[in-house]
Short mmCIF file of C-alpha atoms in Angstrom, two decimals:
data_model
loop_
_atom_site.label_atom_id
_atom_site.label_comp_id
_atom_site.label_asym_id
_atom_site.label_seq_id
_atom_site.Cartn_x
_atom_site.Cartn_y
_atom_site.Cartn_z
CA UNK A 1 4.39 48.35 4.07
CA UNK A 2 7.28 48.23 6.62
CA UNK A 3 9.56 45.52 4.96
CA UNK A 4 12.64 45.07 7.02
CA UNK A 5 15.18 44.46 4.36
CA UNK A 6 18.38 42.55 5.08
CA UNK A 7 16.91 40.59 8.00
CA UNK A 8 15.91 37.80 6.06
CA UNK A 9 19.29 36.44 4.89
CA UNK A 10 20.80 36.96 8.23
CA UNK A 11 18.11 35.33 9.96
CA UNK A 12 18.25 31.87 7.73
CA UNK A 13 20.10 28.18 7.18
CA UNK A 14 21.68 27.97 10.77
CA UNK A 15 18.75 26.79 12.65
CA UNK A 16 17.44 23.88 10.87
CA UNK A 17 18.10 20.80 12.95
CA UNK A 18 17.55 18.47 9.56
CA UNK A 19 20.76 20.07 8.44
CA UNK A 20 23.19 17.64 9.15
CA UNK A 21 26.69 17.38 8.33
CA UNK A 22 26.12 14.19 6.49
CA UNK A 23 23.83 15.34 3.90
CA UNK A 24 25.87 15.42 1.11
CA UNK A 25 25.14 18.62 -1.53
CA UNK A 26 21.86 18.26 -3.65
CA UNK A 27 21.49 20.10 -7.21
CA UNK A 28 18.58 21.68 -6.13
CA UNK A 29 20.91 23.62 -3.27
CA UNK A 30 19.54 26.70 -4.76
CA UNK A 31 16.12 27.00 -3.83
CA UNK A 32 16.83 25.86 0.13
CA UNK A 33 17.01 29.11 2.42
CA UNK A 34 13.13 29.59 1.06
CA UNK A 35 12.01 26.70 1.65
CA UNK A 36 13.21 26.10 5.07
CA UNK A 37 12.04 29.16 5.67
CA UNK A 38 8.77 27.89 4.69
CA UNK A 39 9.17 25.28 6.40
CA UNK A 40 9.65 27.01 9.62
CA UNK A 41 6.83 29.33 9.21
CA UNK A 42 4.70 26.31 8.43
CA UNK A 43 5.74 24.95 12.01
CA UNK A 44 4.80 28.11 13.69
CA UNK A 45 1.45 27.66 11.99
CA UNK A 46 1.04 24.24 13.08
CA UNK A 47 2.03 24.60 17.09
CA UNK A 48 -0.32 27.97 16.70
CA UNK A 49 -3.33 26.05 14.96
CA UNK A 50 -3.44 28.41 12.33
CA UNK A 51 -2.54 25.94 9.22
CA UNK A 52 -1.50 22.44 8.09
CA UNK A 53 0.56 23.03 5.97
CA UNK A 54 3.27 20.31 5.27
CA UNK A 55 6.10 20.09 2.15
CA UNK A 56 6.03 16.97 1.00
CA UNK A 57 8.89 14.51 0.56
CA UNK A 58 10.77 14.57 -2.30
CA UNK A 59 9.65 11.08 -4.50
CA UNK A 60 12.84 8.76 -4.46
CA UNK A 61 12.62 5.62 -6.84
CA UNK A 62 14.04 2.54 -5.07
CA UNK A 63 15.76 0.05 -6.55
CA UNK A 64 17.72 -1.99 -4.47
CA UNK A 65 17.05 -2.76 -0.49
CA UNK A 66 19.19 -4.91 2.03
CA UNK A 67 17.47 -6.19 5.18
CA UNK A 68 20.05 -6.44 7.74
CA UNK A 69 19.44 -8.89 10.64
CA UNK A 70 17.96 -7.05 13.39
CA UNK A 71 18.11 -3.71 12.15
CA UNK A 72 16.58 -1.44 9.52
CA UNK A 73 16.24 -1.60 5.66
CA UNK A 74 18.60 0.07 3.63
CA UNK A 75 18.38 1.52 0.84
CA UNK A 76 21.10 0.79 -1.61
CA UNK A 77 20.67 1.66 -4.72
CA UNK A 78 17.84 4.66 -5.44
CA UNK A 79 16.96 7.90 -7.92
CA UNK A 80 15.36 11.02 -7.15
CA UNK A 81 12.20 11.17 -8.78
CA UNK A 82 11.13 14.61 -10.76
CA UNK A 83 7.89 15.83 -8.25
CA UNK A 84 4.42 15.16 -10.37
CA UNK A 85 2.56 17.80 -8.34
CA UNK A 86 4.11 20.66 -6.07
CA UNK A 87 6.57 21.54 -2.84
CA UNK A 88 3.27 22.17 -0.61
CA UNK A 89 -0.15 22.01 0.37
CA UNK A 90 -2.17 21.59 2.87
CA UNK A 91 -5.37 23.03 4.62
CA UNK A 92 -5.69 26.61 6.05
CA UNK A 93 -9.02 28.04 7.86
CA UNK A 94 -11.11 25.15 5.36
CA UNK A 95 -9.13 26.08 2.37
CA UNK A 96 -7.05 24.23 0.30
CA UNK A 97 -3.68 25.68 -0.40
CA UNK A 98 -1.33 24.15 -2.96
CA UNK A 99 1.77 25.88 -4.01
CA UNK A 100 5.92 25.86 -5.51
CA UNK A 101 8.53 27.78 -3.78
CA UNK A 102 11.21 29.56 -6.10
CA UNK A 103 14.13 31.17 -5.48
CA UNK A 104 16.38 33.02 -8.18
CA UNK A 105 19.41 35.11 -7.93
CA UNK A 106 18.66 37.01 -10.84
CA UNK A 107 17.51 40.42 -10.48
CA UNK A 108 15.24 40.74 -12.90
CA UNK A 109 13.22 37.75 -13.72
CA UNK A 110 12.47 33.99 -13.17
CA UNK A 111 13.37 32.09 -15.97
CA UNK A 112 11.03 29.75 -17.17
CA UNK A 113 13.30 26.73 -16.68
CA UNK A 114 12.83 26.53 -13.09
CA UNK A 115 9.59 25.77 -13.57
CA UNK A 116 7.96 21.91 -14.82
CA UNK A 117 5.04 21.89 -17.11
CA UNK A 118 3.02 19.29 -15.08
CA UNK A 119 3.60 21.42 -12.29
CA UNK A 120 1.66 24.24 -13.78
CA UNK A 121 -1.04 21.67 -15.43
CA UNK A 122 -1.34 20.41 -11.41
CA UNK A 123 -1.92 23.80 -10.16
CA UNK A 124 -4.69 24.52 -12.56
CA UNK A 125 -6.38 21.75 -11.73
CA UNK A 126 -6.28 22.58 -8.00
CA UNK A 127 -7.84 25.62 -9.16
CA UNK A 128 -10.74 24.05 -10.90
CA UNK A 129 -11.49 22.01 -7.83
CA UNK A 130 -11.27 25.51 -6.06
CA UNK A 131 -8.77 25.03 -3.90
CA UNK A 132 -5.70 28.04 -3.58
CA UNK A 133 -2.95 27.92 -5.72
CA UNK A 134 0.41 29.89 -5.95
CA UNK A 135 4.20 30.60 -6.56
CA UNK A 136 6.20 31.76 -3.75
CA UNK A 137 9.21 33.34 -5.43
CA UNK A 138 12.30 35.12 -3.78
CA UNK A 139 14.69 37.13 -5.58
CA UNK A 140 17.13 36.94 -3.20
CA UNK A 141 19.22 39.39 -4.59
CA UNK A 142 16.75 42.28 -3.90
CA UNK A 143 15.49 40.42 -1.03
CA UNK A 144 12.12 40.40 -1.72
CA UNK A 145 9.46 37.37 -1.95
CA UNK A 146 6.20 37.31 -3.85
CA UNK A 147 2.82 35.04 -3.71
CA UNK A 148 1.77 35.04 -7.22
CA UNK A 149 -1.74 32.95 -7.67
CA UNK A 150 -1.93 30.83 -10.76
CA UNK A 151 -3.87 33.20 -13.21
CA UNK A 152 -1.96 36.07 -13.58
CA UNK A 153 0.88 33.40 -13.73
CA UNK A 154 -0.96 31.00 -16.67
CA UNK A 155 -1.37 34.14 -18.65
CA UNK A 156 2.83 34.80 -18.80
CA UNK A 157 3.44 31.28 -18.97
CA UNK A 158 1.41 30.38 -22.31
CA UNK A 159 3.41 33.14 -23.89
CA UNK A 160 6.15 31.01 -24.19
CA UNK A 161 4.43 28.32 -26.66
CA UNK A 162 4.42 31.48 -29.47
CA UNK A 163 8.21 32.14 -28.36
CA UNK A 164 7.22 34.81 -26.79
CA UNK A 165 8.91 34.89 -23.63
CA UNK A 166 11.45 32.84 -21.52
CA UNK A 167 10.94 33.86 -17.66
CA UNK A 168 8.36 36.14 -16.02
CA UNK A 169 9.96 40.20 -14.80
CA UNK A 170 10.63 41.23 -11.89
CA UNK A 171 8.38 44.09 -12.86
CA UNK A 172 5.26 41.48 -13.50
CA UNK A 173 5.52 39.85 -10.23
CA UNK A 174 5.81 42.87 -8.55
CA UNK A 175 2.60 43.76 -10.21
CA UNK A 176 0.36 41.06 -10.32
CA UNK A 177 1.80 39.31 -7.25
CA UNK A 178 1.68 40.30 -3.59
CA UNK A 179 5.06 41.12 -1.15
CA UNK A 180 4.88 38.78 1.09
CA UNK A 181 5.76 40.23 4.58
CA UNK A 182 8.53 38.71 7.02
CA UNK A 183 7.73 38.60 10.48
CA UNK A 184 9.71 37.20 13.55
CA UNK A 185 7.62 34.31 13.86
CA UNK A 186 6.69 33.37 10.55
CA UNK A 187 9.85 34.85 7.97
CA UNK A 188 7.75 33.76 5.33
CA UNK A 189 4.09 34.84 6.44
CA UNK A 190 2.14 33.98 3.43
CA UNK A 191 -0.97 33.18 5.44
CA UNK A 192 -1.34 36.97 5.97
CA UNK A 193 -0.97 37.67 2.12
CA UNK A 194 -3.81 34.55 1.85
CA UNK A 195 -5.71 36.36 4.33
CA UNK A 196 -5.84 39.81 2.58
CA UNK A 197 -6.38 38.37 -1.35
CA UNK A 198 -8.41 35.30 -1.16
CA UNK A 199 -10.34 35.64 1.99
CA UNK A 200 -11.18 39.77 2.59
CA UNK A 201 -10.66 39.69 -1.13
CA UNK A 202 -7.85 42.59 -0.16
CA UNK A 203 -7.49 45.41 -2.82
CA UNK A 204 -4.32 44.39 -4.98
CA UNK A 205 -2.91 47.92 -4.90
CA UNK A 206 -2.65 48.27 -1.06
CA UNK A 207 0.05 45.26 -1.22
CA UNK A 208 2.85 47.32 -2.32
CA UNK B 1 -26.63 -1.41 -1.78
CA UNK B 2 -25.22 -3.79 -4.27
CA UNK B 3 -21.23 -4.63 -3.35
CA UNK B 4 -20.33 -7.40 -6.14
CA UNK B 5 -18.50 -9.45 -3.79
CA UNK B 6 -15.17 -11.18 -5.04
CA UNK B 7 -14.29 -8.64 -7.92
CA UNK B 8 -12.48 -6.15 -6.21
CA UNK B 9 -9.79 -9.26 -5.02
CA UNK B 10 -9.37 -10.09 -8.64
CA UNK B 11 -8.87 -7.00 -10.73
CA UNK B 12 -6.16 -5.56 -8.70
CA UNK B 13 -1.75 -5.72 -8.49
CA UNK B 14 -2.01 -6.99 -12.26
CA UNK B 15 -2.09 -3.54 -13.30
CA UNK B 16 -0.01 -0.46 -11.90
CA UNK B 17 2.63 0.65 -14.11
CA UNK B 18 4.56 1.21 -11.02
CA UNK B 19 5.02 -2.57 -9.92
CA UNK B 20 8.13 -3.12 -11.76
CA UNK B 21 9.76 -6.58 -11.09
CA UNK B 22 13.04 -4.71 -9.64
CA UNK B 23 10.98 -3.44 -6.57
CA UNK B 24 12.44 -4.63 -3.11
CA UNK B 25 9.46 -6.18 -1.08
CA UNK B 26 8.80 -3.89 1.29
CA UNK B 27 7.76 -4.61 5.27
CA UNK B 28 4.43 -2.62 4.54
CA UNK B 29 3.59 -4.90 2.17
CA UNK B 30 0.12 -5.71 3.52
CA UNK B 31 -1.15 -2.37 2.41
CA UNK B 32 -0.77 -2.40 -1.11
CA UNK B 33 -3.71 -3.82 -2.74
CA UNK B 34 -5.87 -1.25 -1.46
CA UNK B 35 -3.33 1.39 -1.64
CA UNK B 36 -2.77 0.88 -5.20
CA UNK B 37 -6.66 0.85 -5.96
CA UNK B 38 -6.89 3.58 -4.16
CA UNK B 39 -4.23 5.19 -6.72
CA UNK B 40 -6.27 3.95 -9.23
CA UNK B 41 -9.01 5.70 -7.93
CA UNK B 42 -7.58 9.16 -7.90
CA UNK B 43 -6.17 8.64 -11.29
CA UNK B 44 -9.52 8.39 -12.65
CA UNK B 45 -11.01 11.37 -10.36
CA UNK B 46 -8.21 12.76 -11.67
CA UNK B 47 -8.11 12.42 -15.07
CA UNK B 48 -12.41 13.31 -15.56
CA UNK B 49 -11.65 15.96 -13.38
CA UNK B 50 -13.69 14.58 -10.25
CA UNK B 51 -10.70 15.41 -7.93
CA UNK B 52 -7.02 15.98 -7.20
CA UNK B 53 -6.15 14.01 -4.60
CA UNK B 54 -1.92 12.49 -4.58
CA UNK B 55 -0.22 9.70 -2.84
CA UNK B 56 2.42 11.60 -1.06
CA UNK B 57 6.32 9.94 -1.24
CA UNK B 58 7.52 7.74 1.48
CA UNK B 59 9.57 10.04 3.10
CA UNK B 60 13.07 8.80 2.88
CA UNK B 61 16.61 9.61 4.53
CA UNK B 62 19.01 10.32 2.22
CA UNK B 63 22.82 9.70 3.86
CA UNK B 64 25.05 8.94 1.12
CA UNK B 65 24.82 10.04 -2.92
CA UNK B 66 27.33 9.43 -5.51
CA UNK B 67 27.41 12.11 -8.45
CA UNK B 68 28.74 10.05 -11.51
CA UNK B 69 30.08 12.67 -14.34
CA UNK B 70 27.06 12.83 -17.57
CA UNK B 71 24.63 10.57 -15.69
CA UNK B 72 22.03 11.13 -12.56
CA UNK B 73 23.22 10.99 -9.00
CA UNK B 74 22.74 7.87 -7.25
CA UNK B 75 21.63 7.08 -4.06
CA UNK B 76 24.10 4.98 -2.17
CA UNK B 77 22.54 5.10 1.42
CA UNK B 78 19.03 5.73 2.70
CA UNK B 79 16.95 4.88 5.18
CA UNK B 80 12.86 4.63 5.23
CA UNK B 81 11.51 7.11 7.60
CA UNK B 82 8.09 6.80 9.45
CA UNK B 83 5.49 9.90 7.75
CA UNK B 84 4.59 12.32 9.54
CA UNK B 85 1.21 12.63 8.32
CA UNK B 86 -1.31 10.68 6.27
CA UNK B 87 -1.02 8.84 3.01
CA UNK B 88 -3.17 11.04 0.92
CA UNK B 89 -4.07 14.24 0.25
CA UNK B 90 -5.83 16.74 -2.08
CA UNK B 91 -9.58 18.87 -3.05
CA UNK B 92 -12.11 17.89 -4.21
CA UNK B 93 -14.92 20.57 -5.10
CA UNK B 94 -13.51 23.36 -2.61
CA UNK B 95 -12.84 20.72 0.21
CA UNK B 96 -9.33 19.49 1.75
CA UNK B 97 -9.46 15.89 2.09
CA UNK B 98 -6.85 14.00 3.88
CA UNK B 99 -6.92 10.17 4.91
CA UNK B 100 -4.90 7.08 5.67
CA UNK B 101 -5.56 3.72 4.58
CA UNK B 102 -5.33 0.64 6.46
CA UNK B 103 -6.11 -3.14 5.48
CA UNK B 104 -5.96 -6.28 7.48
CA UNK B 105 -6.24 -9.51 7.05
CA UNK B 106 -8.55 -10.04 10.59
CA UNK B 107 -12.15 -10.50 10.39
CA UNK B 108 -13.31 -8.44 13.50
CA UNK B 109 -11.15 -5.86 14.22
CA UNK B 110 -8.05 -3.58 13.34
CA UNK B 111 -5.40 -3.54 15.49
CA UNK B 112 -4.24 0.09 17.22
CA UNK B 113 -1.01 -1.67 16.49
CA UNK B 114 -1.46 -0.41 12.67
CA UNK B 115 -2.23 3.20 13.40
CA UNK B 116 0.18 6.14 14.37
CA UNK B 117 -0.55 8.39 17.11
CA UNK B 118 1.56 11.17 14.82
CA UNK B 119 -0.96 10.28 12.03
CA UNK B 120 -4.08 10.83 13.87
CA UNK B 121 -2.90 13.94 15.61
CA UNK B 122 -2.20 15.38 12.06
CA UNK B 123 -5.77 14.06 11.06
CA UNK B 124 -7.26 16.30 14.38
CA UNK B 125 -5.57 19.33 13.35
CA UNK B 126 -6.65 18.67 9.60
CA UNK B 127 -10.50 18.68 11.07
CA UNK B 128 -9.63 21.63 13.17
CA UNK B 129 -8.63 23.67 10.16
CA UNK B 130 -12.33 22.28 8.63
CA UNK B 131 -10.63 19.97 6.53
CA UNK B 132 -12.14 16.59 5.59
CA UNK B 133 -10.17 13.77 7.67
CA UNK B 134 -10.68 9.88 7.26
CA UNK B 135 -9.51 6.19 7.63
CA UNK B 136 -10.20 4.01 4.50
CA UNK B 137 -9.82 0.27 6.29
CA UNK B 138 -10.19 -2.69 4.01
CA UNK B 139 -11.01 -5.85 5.68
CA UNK B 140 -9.90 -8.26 3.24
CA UNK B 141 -11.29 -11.94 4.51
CA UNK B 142 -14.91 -9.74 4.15
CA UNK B 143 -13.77 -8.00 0.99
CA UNK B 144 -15.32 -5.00 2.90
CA UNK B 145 -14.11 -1.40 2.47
CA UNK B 146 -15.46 1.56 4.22
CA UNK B 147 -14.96 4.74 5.56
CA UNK B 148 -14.27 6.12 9.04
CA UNK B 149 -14.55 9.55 9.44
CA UNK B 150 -11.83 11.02 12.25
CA UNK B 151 -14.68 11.99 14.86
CA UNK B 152 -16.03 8.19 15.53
CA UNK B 153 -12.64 6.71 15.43
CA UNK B 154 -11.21 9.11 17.89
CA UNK B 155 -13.71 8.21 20.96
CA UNK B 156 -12.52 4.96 20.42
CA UNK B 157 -8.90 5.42 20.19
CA UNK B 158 -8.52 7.73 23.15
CA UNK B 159 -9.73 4.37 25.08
CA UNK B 160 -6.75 2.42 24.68
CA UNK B 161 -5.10 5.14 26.71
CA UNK B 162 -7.35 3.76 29.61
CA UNK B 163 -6.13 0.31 28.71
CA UNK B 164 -9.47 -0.41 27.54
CA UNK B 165 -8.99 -0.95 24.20
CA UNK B 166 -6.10 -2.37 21.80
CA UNK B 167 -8.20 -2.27 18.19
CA UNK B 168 -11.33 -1.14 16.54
CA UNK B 169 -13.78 -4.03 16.36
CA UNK B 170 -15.18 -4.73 12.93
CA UNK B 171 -18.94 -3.89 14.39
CA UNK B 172 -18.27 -0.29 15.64
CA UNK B 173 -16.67 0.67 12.19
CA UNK B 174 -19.44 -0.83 10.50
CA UNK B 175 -21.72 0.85 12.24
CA UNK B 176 -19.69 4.58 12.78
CA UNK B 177 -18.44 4.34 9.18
CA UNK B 178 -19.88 4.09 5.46
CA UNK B 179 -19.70 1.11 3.09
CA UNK B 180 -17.29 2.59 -0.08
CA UNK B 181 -18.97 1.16 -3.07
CA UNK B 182 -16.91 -0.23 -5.89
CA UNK B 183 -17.48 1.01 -9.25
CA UNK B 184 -16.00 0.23 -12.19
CA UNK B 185 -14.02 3.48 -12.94
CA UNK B 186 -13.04 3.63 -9.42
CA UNK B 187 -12.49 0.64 -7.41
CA UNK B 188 -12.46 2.32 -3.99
CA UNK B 189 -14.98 5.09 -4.89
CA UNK B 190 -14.74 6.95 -1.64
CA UNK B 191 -15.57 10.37 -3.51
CA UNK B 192 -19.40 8.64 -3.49
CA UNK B 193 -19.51 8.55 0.32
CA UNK B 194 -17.98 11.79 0.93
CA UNK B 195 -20.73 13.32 -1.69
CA UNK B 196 -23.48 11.82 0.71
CA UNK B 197 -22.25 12.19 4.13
CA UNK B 198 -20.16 15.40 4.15
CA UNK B 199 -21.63 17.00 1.13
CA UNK B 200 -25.69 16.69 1.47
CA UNK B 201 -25.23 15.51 4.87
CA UNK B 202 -26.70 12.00 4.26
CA UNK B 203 -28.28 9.84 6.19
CA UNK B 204 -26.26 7.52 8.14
CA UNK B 205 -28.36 4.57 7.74
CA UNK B 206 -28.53 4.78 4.66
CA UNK B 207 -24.76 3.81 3.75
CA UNK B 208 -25.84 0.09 4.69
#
């Protein structure tokens, strides 16, 4: 697979027009370059018809609101809200598709502790109702982003309850996960990945 | 069908855990009954593992956060923004299902006045990528709740570009939509009419 490594990075973070210089710093700077990237692939999909795929807004608790005369509520006083479910879903080509974006700048694994346990428990559930369900993780260091579904993912994960393990390798999401390819249009073209595992039911080897 | 009449009215806004006396009062207020029995509803198709279908977050711009040291950031300034898609989302047995609800306190008709033009283009493309794509509109002086699938509604809609028509009269979404029965485990038990319509096709006529 032609990958063109180092075109990502350079390619990222200026274009965004919700970028503005007001928006003040969030914790949760980390994970941003993949998601916008997301974000703009997931346009491209929508003005092409491919998918509907939409992030959904992070859950704010509001406390306090003043209703200014004449002009618009504000919000005074407010918390962010830990997300029950996940970043994004949606519907592609009649299928559901449900899925969390990560980003690490380690080189060799994801630790656990970017992940949320009712995250997980949502994702499986998807999956019972058969809809699609995945992790989109970038190691940004190597430049590389994976889709890995649920299962292979559920398997790692309840390792952890024995003490087991702490993050998932490098060297088990290259494995069990699929590169996902950038292309000028969509940096972030998961569809295509979508297309090869879940829908031509793709052999798992060619992906690498 | 039997629709007990008067019970839905009385059974609701006592109980979300959400409600919490600090809440602001909010300009969409006139929503909220059926919203939250529609929340009540997914927690139960959630929870017997009927369904996952979310309330997504009212999208909110964040302008100004404090970062006190040892405690959570707070939100100093924010601003409600207008969502770019539909209230709810999720699968249910393989399907996407995406829909917007809408109450009013009118007997005959709902007002255009209520409904985005963002919203139902997001509910075309939803059908166009074979999701499932409705309106859930409560008539509250009838005590009436059904369900308007996106194809009806949109003949109608596209008339008010003509100047024909301001609002969907009570008649035509009685007789384009489906009565949602109320059951006890799920007060707005739309999962029954998309079983019979969308699933086994049912008969139209039937619904009523």
């Amino acid at each position: 697979m032609n990958y063109p490594k180092g075109s990502i990075k350079r390619s990222q973070s200026v274009q965004s027009p919700k970028a503005s210089p007001k928006s003040p710093k969030q914790y949760g700077n980390r994970g941003m370059t993949l998601e916008k990237e997301i974000v703009e692939s997931n346009s491209y999909y929508l003005e092409s018809g491919k998918a509907v795929i939409h992030k959904k807004p992070t859950p704010i608790q509001v406390v306090q609101v003043d209703y200014p005369k004449r002009s618009a509520a504000v919000i005074k006083e407010a918390y962010y809200q830990r997300p029950s479910t996940t970043d994004f879903n949606g519907v592609y080509n009649g299928l559901y598709i449900d899925f969390e974006a990560k980003e690490t700048k380690n080189k060799n694994s994801l630790p656990f502790s970017n992940i949320h346990e009712h995250q997980v428990n949502h994702m499986l559930q998807v999956e019972q109702q058969g809809g699609i369900s995945f992790f989109i993780i970038r190691f940004t260091s190597r430049n590389e982003t994976f889709l890995l579904p649920i299962r292979p993912f559920i398997e790692v994960w309840n390792q952890q309850f024995d003490g087991k393990r702490k993050s998932l390798s490098y060297t088990f999401i290259k494995e069990s996960g699929y590169l996902i390819p950038f292309t000028f249009q969509a940096k972030v073209n998961y569809i295509d990945v979508i297309d090869r595992v879940y829908i031509t039911g793709g052999d798992h080897d060619e992906s690498k």
